[in-house]
Amino acid sequence: MPVRFDVPTQAVYSQLLDRLRAGAFAPFIAEGGSFITKEVKGRRYWYHAVKEGGRSRHRYLGPDSDEVRGQVDAAKRQQEDYRSGRRRNRELVRMLGEAGYNRPDALTGRLLERLANAGAFRLRAVLVGTHAFRCYDALLGVRLAEQAGVTGDIDIAQFSTVSLAVDDRLERPIDELLGEIDQRFEPVGRLDPRQGHAEWRLPGDEMRVELLSPLVGPDDDALQELPALCGRAKPLRFLDYLIYETETAALLWDAGVLVRIPTPARFACHKLIVSQRRAARGEGSKARKDLAQAQAMLPVLLTDRRGELEDVWEELLKRGPKWRHTALSGLEGLEPGTAQPLRALAADLGWT
């Protein structure tokens, strides 16, 4: 079983996450403006409205919810000095790092901080892949297997429908933001250069950044437009399941960075499918890492978030024969004690 962080240390993380969530809209305070709501297709959404060059700009904040309303209220009444608040956050990040929580390398930290400051995660972009996995140790309060969380890749996903609906965009195109961090970033072209690009690399594959979007319907490898992120994304099958439900987490870099990641249960179940897809393509090492990440998380979820896990597992199984077959095959790569409860639930639903 994974080793749990002690309760006082978990409380430090909770404090940091609460502070980052409460201060999510703090940078807008200095700009003035106001917080407004819009109704789109029967749902209410929050925006920050500010005048820029004689024109009104609306920045998307999120759907109307208790969390977003709380963030708006906190921003309205915020009296704490912004700089002193960041100093306190840095102290909390330092404490968590000393306690053994996962921290990103400098390049990854600076890059994700820049994307966050530009509005990527506010605009419902989702950090997926191994860097999301590295956020779960703090979120779940356990030490996850270190060998399962090593990568130089950063994957950012978003629904194309969400990207169109938020009526807002990054302050600058992705190409420019990456160039600010390291001028050596270069786009990776596709066979058809007219499609543009959805991937960037540093020389020597030191780091790779890729935009992704769910593929639903017939197979189609054409890049999808993500207007909110000022870029195009590679379509991926099964990604809609992964990013359908998300939550915010604290990336332990500098004064803390608020990122959006898939819910832990969706991440773990999705890994069962991805591992089999990669194994079928001959990507054995990546498939083994996928299963290692699922194995690291599932015992904790079975204990601490069993209801949530059972719900998303049942949803996955009901998505069709291909989903069921692939996910159940993924269970074969887990330890028997981890796979058994999920296999039993599938049997209860009439699928083996």
Short mmCIF file of C-alpha atoms in Angstrom, two decimals:
data_model
loop_
_atom_site.label_atom_id
_atom_site.label_comp_id
_atom_site.label_asym_id
_atom_site.label_seq_id
_atom_site.Cartn_x
_atom_site.Cartn_y
_atom_site.Cartn_z
CA MET A 1 0.00 0.00 0.00
CA PRO A 2 1.20 3.56 -0.66
CA VAL A 3 2.70 5.45 2.26
CA ARG A 4 0.49 8.30 3.46
CA PHE A 5 1.75 11.76 4.30
CA ASP A 6 1.06 12.70 7.90
CA VAL A 7 -2.08 14.69 8.67
CA PRO A 8 -0.30 17.99 9.53
CA THR A 9 1.53 17.90 6.18
CA GLN A 10 -1.70 17.18 4.32
CA ALA A 11 -3.18 20.19 6.11
CA VAL A 12 -0.37 22.38 4.74
CA TYR A 13 -1.26 21.31 1.21
CA SER A 14 -4.95 21.96 1.84
CA GLN A 15 -4.06 25.44 3.08
CA LEU A 16 -1.98 26.16 -0.03
CA LEU A 17 -4.69 24.88 -2.36
CA ASP A 18 -7.35 26.94 -0.58
CA ARG A 19 -5.18 30.04 -0.84
CA LEU A 20 -4.53 29.49 -4.55
CA ARG A 21 -8.22 28.93 -5.25
CA ALA A 22 -9.25 31.98 -3.23
CA GLY A 23 -6.64 34.10 -4.98
CA ALA A 24 -7.30 32.76 -8.48
CA PHE A 25 -8.76 36.07 -9.65
CA ALA A 26 -6.51 38.33 -7.56
CA PRO A 27 -4.46 39.53 -10.58
CA PHE A 28 -7.64 41.12 -11.96
CA ILE A 29 -8.07 43.37 -8.91
CA ALA A 30 -5.29 45.75 -9.93
CA GLU A 31 -6.88 46.16 -13.37
CA GLY A 32 -10.19 47.39 -11.97
CA GLY A 33 -13.21 46.34 -13.96
CA SER A 34 -16.07 44.26 -12.66
CA PHE A 35 -17.27 40.69 -12.36
CA ILE A 36 -20.31 39.87 -14.48
CA THR A 37 -22.36 36.87 -15.54
CA LYS A 38 -23.62 35.81 -18.96
CA GLU A 39 -26.21 33.18 -19.79
CA VAL A 40 -25.27 30.83 -22.64
CA LYS A 41 -27.64 28.04 -23.71
CA GLY A 42 -29.44 28.14 -20.38
CA ARG A 43 -26.29 28.09 -18.22
CA ARG A 44 -24.74 30.99 -16.34
CA TYR A 45 -21.02 31.80 -16.64
CA TRP A 46 -18.79 34.30 -14.84
CA TYR A 47 -16.52 36.81 -16.59
CA HIS A 48 -14.26 39.68 -15.57
CA ALA A 49 -15.04 42.77 -17.65
CA VAL A 50 -12.39 45.45 -18.14
CA LYS A 51 -11.86 48.30 -20.60
CA GLU A 52 -8.81 47.95 -22.85
CA GLY A 53 -8.08 50.68 -25.37
CA GLY A 54 -11.65 51.92 -25.31
CA ARG A 55 -13.06 48.45 -25.86
CA SER A 56 -14.58 46.07 -23.33
CA ARG A 57 -12.79 42.75 -22.85
CA HIS A 58 -14.46 39.86 -21.06
CA ARG A 59 -12.20 37.23 -19.48
CA TYR A 60 -13.82 33.87 -18.86
CA LEU A 61 -13.71 32.74 -15.21
CA GLY A 62 -15.87 29.61 -15.16
CA PRO A 63 -19.40 28.21 -14.95
CA ASP A 64 -21.59 29.43 -12.11
CA SER A 65 -20.73 27.19 -9.14
CA ASP A 66 -20.03 27.45 -5.43
CA GLU A 67 -16.28 27.37 -6.12
CA VAL A 68 -16.31 30.14 -8.74
CA ARG A 69 -18.72 32.32 -6.74
CA GLY A 70 -16.41 31.92 -3.74
CA GLN A 71 -13.41 32.95 -5.84
CA VAL A 72 -15.27 36.02 -7.11
CA ASP A 73 -16.31 37.00 -3.57
CA ALA A 74 -12.74 36.52 -2.33
CA ALA A 75 -11.40 38.72 -5.12
CA LYS A 76 -13.94 41.44 -4.37
CA ARG A 77 -13.11 41.63 -0.68
CA GLN A 78 -9.42 40.81 -0.90
CA GLN A 79 -7.44 43.04 1.44
CA GLU A 80 -4.29 40.99 1.89
CA ASP A 81 -1.31 42.45 0.07
CA TYR A 82 -0.69 40.39 -3.08
CA ARG A 83 3.07 40.16 -2.60
CA SER A 84 2.91 39.13 1.05
CA GLY A 85 0.38 36.48 0.10
CA ARG A 86 2.78 35.06 -2.46
CA ARG A 87 5.59 35.03 0.11
CA ARG A 88 3.40 32.92 2.39
CA ASN A 89 2.55 30.59 -0.49
CA ARG A 90 6.25 30.12 -1.27
CA GLU A 91 6.83 29.13 2.33
CA LEU A 92 4.07 26.50 2.10
CA VAL A 93 5.52 25.15 -1.16
CA ARG A 94 8.94 24.89 0.46
CA MET A 95 7.49 23.00 3.45
CA LEU A 96 5.73 20.51 1.17
CA GLY A 97 8.85 19.96 -0.91
CA GLU A 98 10.85 19.23 2.23
CA ALA A 99 8.15 16.74 3.28
CA GLY A 100 8.67 14.78 0.05
CA TYR A 101 5.85 16.03 -2.15
CA ASN A 102 6.48 15.97 -5.90
CA ARG A 103 7.88 19.19 -7.37
CA PRO A 104 8.46 19.87 -11.07
CA ASP A 105 11.83 20.64 -12.60
CA ALA A 106 12.53 24.33 -13.25
CA LEU A 107 11.68 24.31 -16.96
CA THR A 108 8.38 22.52 -16.42
CA GLY A 109 7.50 24.75 -13.48
CA ARG A 110 8.20 27.96 -15.37
CA LEU A 111 6.32 26.78 -18.45
CA LEU A 112 3.17 25.69 -16.59
CA GLU A 113 3.24 28.87 -14.51
CA ARG A 114 3.38 30.96 -17.69
CA LEU A 115 0.48 29.05 -19.23
CA ALA A 116 -1.52 29.45 -16.02
CA ASN A 117 -0.82 33.19 -15.82
CA ALA A 118 -1.85 33.55 -19.47
CA GLY A 119 -5.21 31.98 -18.58
CA ALA A 120 -4.96 28.43 -19.94
CA PHE A 121 -6.42 26.61 -16.93
CA ARG A 122 -8.95 29.37 -16.26
CA LEU A 123 -10.14 28.70 -19.83
CA ARG A 124 -10.81 25.03 -18.94
CA ALA A 125 -7.62 23.61 -20.41
CA VAL A 126 -6.60 20.43 -18.58
CA LEU A 127 -3.12 19.20 -17.71
CA VAL A 128 -3.03 15.48 -18.56
CA GLY A 129 -0.37 12.78 -18.73
CA THR A 130 2.44 12.24 -16.27
CA HIS A 131 2.60 15.83 -15.01
CA ALA A 132 -1.03 15.46 -13.93
CA PHE A 133 -0.10 12.16 -12.24
CA ARG A 134 2.63 13.96 -10.29
CA CYS A 135 -0.02 16.29 -8.83
CA TYR A 136 -2.06 13.43 -7.36
CA ASP A 137 0.31 12.57 -4.50
CA ALA A 138 -0.54 15.88 -2.83
CA LEU A 139 -4.21 15.73 -3.78
CA LEU A 140 -4.59 12.18 -2.41
CA GLY A 141 -2.14 12.57 0.48
CA VAL A 142 0.08 9.61 -0.46
CA ARG A 143 3.55 8.98 -1.88
CA LEU A 144 2.97 7.64 -5.37
CA ALA A 145 5.56 5.49 -7.12
CA GLU A 146 8.37 7.82 -8.25
CA GLN A 147 9.36 5.66 -11.22
CA ALA A 148 5.85 6.00 -12.65
CA GLY A 149 6.10 9.79 -12.83
CA VAL A 150 9.18 10.57 -14.92
CA THR A 151 8.71 12.45 -18.20
CA GLY A 152 9.82 15.44 -20.22
CA ASP A 153 6.44 15.79 -21.95
CA ILE A 154 3.71 18.31 -21.17
CA ASP A 155 0.25 17.51 -22.53
CA ILE A 156 -2.57 20.06 -22.42
CA ALA A 157 -6.11 19.02 -23.42
CA GLN A 158 -9.36 20.85 -24.07
CA PHE A 159 -12.74 20.09 -25.62
CA SER A 160 -13.06 21.99 -28.90
CA THR A 161 -16.67 22.80 -27.96
CA VAL A 162 -15.52 24.36 -24.68
CA SER A 163 -12.83 26.32 -26.49
CA LEU A 164 -15.50 27.84 -28.74
CA ALA A 165 -18.00 28.47 -25.94
CA VAL A 166 -15.88 30.35 -23.38
CA ASP A 167 -15.74 33.50 -25.57
CA ASP A 168 -12.22 34.34 -24.37
CA ARG A 169 -8.67 33.42 -25.28
CA LEU A 170 -5.10 33.33 -24.04
CA GLU A 171 -3.40 36.69 -23.77
CA ARG A 172 -0.86 35.52 -26.38
CA PRO A 173 -0.54 32.55 -28.80
CA ILE A 174 1.05 29.36 -27.48
CA ASP A 175 4.04 29.77 -29.81
CA GLU A 176 4.89 33.12 -28.21
CA LEU A 177 4.36 31.90 -24.64
CA LEU A 178 6.72 28.96 -25.17
CA GLY A 179 9.27 31.27 -26.78
CA GLU A 180 9.24 33.45 -23.66
CA ILE A 181 10.32 30.45 -21.59
CA ASP A 182 12.90 29.10 -24.04
CA GLN A 183 13.54 30.52 -27.50
CA ARG A 184 14.70 27.09 -28.70
CA PHE A 185 11.13 25.73 -28.79
CA GLU A 186 10.26 24.80 -32.35
CA PRO A 187 6.99 23.56 -33.84
CA VAL A 188 6.79 19.96 -35.02
CA GLY A 189 5.24 19.90 -38.47
CA ARG A 190 2.85 17.28 -39.83
CA LEU A 191 2.94 15.36 -43.10
CA ASP A 192 0.45 17.88 -44.46
CA PRO A 193 2.04 21.28 -43.68
CA ARG A 194 -1.26 23.03 -44.40
CA GLN A 195 -2.62 21.64 -41.11
CA GLY A 196 -0.19 23.64 -39.03
CA HIS A 197 1.08 22.11 -35.79
CA ALA A 198 -0.08 21.02 -32.35
CA GLU A 199 3.31 20.06 -30.92
CA TRP A 200 6.51 21.85 -29.97
CA ARG A 201 9.91 20.43 -29.03
CA LEU A 202 13.23 21.52 -27.67
CA PRO A 203 16.33 20.26 -29.52
CA GLY A 204 17.34 16.77 -28.42
CA ASP A 205 13.80 16.03 -27.20
CA GLU A 206 14.63 17.71 -23.88
CA MET A 207 10.94 18.61 -23.64
CA ARG A 208 7.82 18.18 -25.73
CA VAL A 209 4.60 20.21 -25.42
CA GLU A 210 1.43 19.05 -27.17
CA LEU A 211 -2.16 20.27 -27.42
CA LEU A 212 -4.81 17.53 -27.46
CA SER A 213 -8.56 17.37 -27.98
CA PRO A 214 -11.06 14.49 -27.81
CA LEU A 215 -11.86 12.55 -30.98
CA VAL A 216 -15.52 11.54 -31.06
CA GLY A 217 -17.03 9.90 -34.13
CA PRO A 218 -15.22 8.55 -37.21
CA ASP A 219 -11.43 8.37 -37.23
CA ASP A 220 -9.96 11.68 -38.36
CA ASP A 221 -6.40 12.83 -37.72
CA ALA A 222 -7.00 16.43 -38.86
CA LEU A 223 -6.00 18.95 -36.20
CA GLN A 224 -8.87 20.57 -34.30
CA GLU A 225 -9.10 24.32 -33.74
CA LEU A 226 -8.93 25.48 -30.11
CA PRO A 227 -9.71 29.21 -30.34
CA ALA A 228 -9.41 29.81 -26.60
CA LEU A 229 -5.86 28.45 -26.60
CA CYS A 230 -4.94 30.20 -29.86
CA GLY A 231 -3.82 26.93 -31.38
CA ARG A 232 -4.68 23.58 -32.90
CA ALA A 233 -4.87 20.21 -31.18
CA LYS A 234 -4.21 16.59 -32.05
CA PRO A 235 -7.44 14.53 -31.78
CA LEU A 236 -7.28 11.50 -29.47
CA ARG A 237 -9.77 8.70 -28.96
CA PHE A 238 -11.03 8.13 -25.36
CA LEU A 239 -9.83 11.59 -24.22
CA ASP A 240 -13.41 12.82 -23.76
CA TYR A 241 -13.82 10.37 -20.88
CA LEU A 242 -10.62 11.56 -19.21
CA ILE A 243 -11.32 15.30 -19.17
CA TYR A 244 -15.11 15.21 -18.74
CA GLU A 245 -14.70 15.90 -15.01
CA THR A 246 -11.78 17.88 -13.58
CA GLU A 247 -10.59 19.53 -10.39
CA THR A 248 -7.96 22.07 -9.50
CA ALA A 249 -4.65 21.16 -7.88
CA ALA A 250 -1.57 23.00 -6.67
CA LEU A 251 1.59 22.55 -8.70
CA LEU A 252 4.45 22.98 -6.22
CA TRP A 253 6.47 25.58 -8.07
CA ASP A 254 7.51 29.03 -6.79
CA ALA A 255 4.45 30.45 -4.99
CA GLY A 256 2.25 27.58 -6.17
CA VAL A 257 0.47 27.30 -9.51
CA LEU A 258 -3.22 26.46 -9.76
CA VAL A 259 -3.69 23.89 -12.53
CA ARG A 260 -6.67 21.88 -13.73
CA ILE A 261 -6.33 18.08 -13.90
CA PRO A 262 -8.70 15.14 -14.47
CA THR A 263 -10.39 13.74 -11.39
CA PRO A 264 -8.16 10.98 -9.97
CA ALA A 265 -10.63 8.17 -10.66
CA ARG A 266 -11.00 9.12 -14.32
CA PHE A 267 -7.24 9.38 -14.70
CA ALA A 268 -6.65 5.89 -13.24
CA CYS A 269 -9.41 4.19 -15.26
CA HIS A 270 -8.34 5.94 -18.46
CA LYS A 271 -4.82 4.56 -17.97
CA LEU A 272 -6.20 1.02 -18.23
CA ILE A 273 -7.45 1.79 -21.74
CA VAL A 274 -4.43 3.78 -22.87
CA SER A 275 -2.05 1.04 -21.74
CA GLN A 276 -3.71 -1.49 -24.03
CA ARG A 277 -3.77 0.87 -26.99
CA ARG A 278 -0.06 1.52 -26.58
CA ALA A 279 0.77 -2.15 -26.11
CA ALA A 280 -1.03 -2.91 -29.39
CA ARG A 281 1.17 -0.32 -31.12
CA GLY A 282 4.34 -1.87 -29.72
CA GLU A 283 4.94 0.93 -27.20
CA GLY A 284 5.72 -1.45 -24.36
CA SER A 285 7.59 0.93 -22.06
CA LYS A 286 4.82 3.54 -22.21
CA ALA A 287 2.17 0.86 -21.65
CA ARG A 288 4.01 -0.38 -18.56
CA LYS A 289 4.23 3.17 -17.21
CA ASP A 290 0.48 3.64 -17.75
CA LEU A 291 -0.24 0.49 -15.75
CA ALA A 292 2.23 1.53 -13.05
CA GLN A 293 0.37 4.82 -12.63
CA ALA A 294 -2.99 3.06 -12.46
CA GLN A 295 -1.61 0.56 -9.95
CA ALA A 296 -0.22 3.39 -7.80
CA MET A 297 -3.55 5.23 -7.64
CA LEU A 298 -6.26 2.57 -7.60
CA PRO A 299 -5.60 1.11 -4.11
CA VAL A 300 -5.88 4.62 -2.64
CA LEU A 301 -9.05 5.35 -4.60
CA LEU A 302 -10.60 2.04 -3.56
CA THR A 303 -10.06 3.06 0.07
CA ASP A 304 -10.64 6.82 0.05
CA ARG A 305 -12.84 7.51 -2.99
CA ARG A 306 -14.49 4.18 -3.69
CA GLY A 307 -17.89 5.60 -4.61
CA GLU A 308 -16.37 8.02 -7.10
CA LEU A 309 -14.22 5.25 -8.59
CA GLU A 310 -17.15 2.86 -8.95
CA ASP A 311 -19.23 5.54 -10.68
CA VAL A 312 -16.63 6.39 -13.33
CA TRP A 313 -15.72 2.71 -13.82
CA GLU A 314 -19.38 1.87 -14.43
CA GLU A 315 -19.65 4.81 -16.84
CA LEU A 316 -16.63 3.51 -18.75
CA LEU A 317 -18.06 -0.01 -19.01
CA LYS A 318 -21.37 1.33 -20.33
CA ARG A 319 -19.70 3.21 -23.18
CA GLY A 320 -19.66 0.16 -25.41
CA PRO A 321 -18.02 -3.20 -26.18
CA LYS A 322 -14.71 -1.73 -27.34
CA TRP A 323 -14.38 0.31 -24.16
CA ARG A 324 -15.25 -2.69 -21.96
CA HIS A 325 -12.92 -5.11 -23.71
CA THR A 326 -9.98 -2.71 -23.62
CA ALA A 327 -10.47 -1.68 -19.99
CA LEU A 328 -11.00 -5.25 -18.74
CA SER A 329 -7.86 -6.31 -20.61
CA GLY A 330 -6.00 -3.55 -18.78
CA LEU A 331 -6.92 -5.14 -15.45
CA GLU A 332 -4.68 -8.08 -16.35
CA GLY A 333 -1.65 -5.83 -15.86
CA LEU A 334 -2.57 -4.90 -12.27
CA GLU A 335 -1.91 -6.70 -9.02
CA PRO A 336 -4.71 -9.22 -8.32
CA GLY A 337 -5.90 -7.42 -5.19
CA THR A 338 -6.26 -4.18 -7.13
CA ALA A 339 -8.00 -5.66 -10.16
CA GLN A 340 -10.46 -7.87 -8.27
CA PRO A 341 -12.90 -5.18 -7.00
CA LEU A 342 -13.17 -3.62 -10.48
CA ARG A 343 -13.60 -7.01 -12.13
CA ALA A 344 -16.27 -7.88 -9.55
CA LEU A 345 -18.20 -4.68 -10.28
CA ALA A 346 -18.08 -5.46 -14.00
CA ALA A 347 -19.43 -8.95 -13.27
CA ASP A 348 -22.25 -7.49 -11.15
CA LEU A 349 -23.22 -5.36 -14.15
CA GLY A 350 -23.25 -8.45 -16.37
CA TRP A 351 -19.86 -8.03 -18.05
CA THR A 352 -16.84 -10.29 -17.58
#
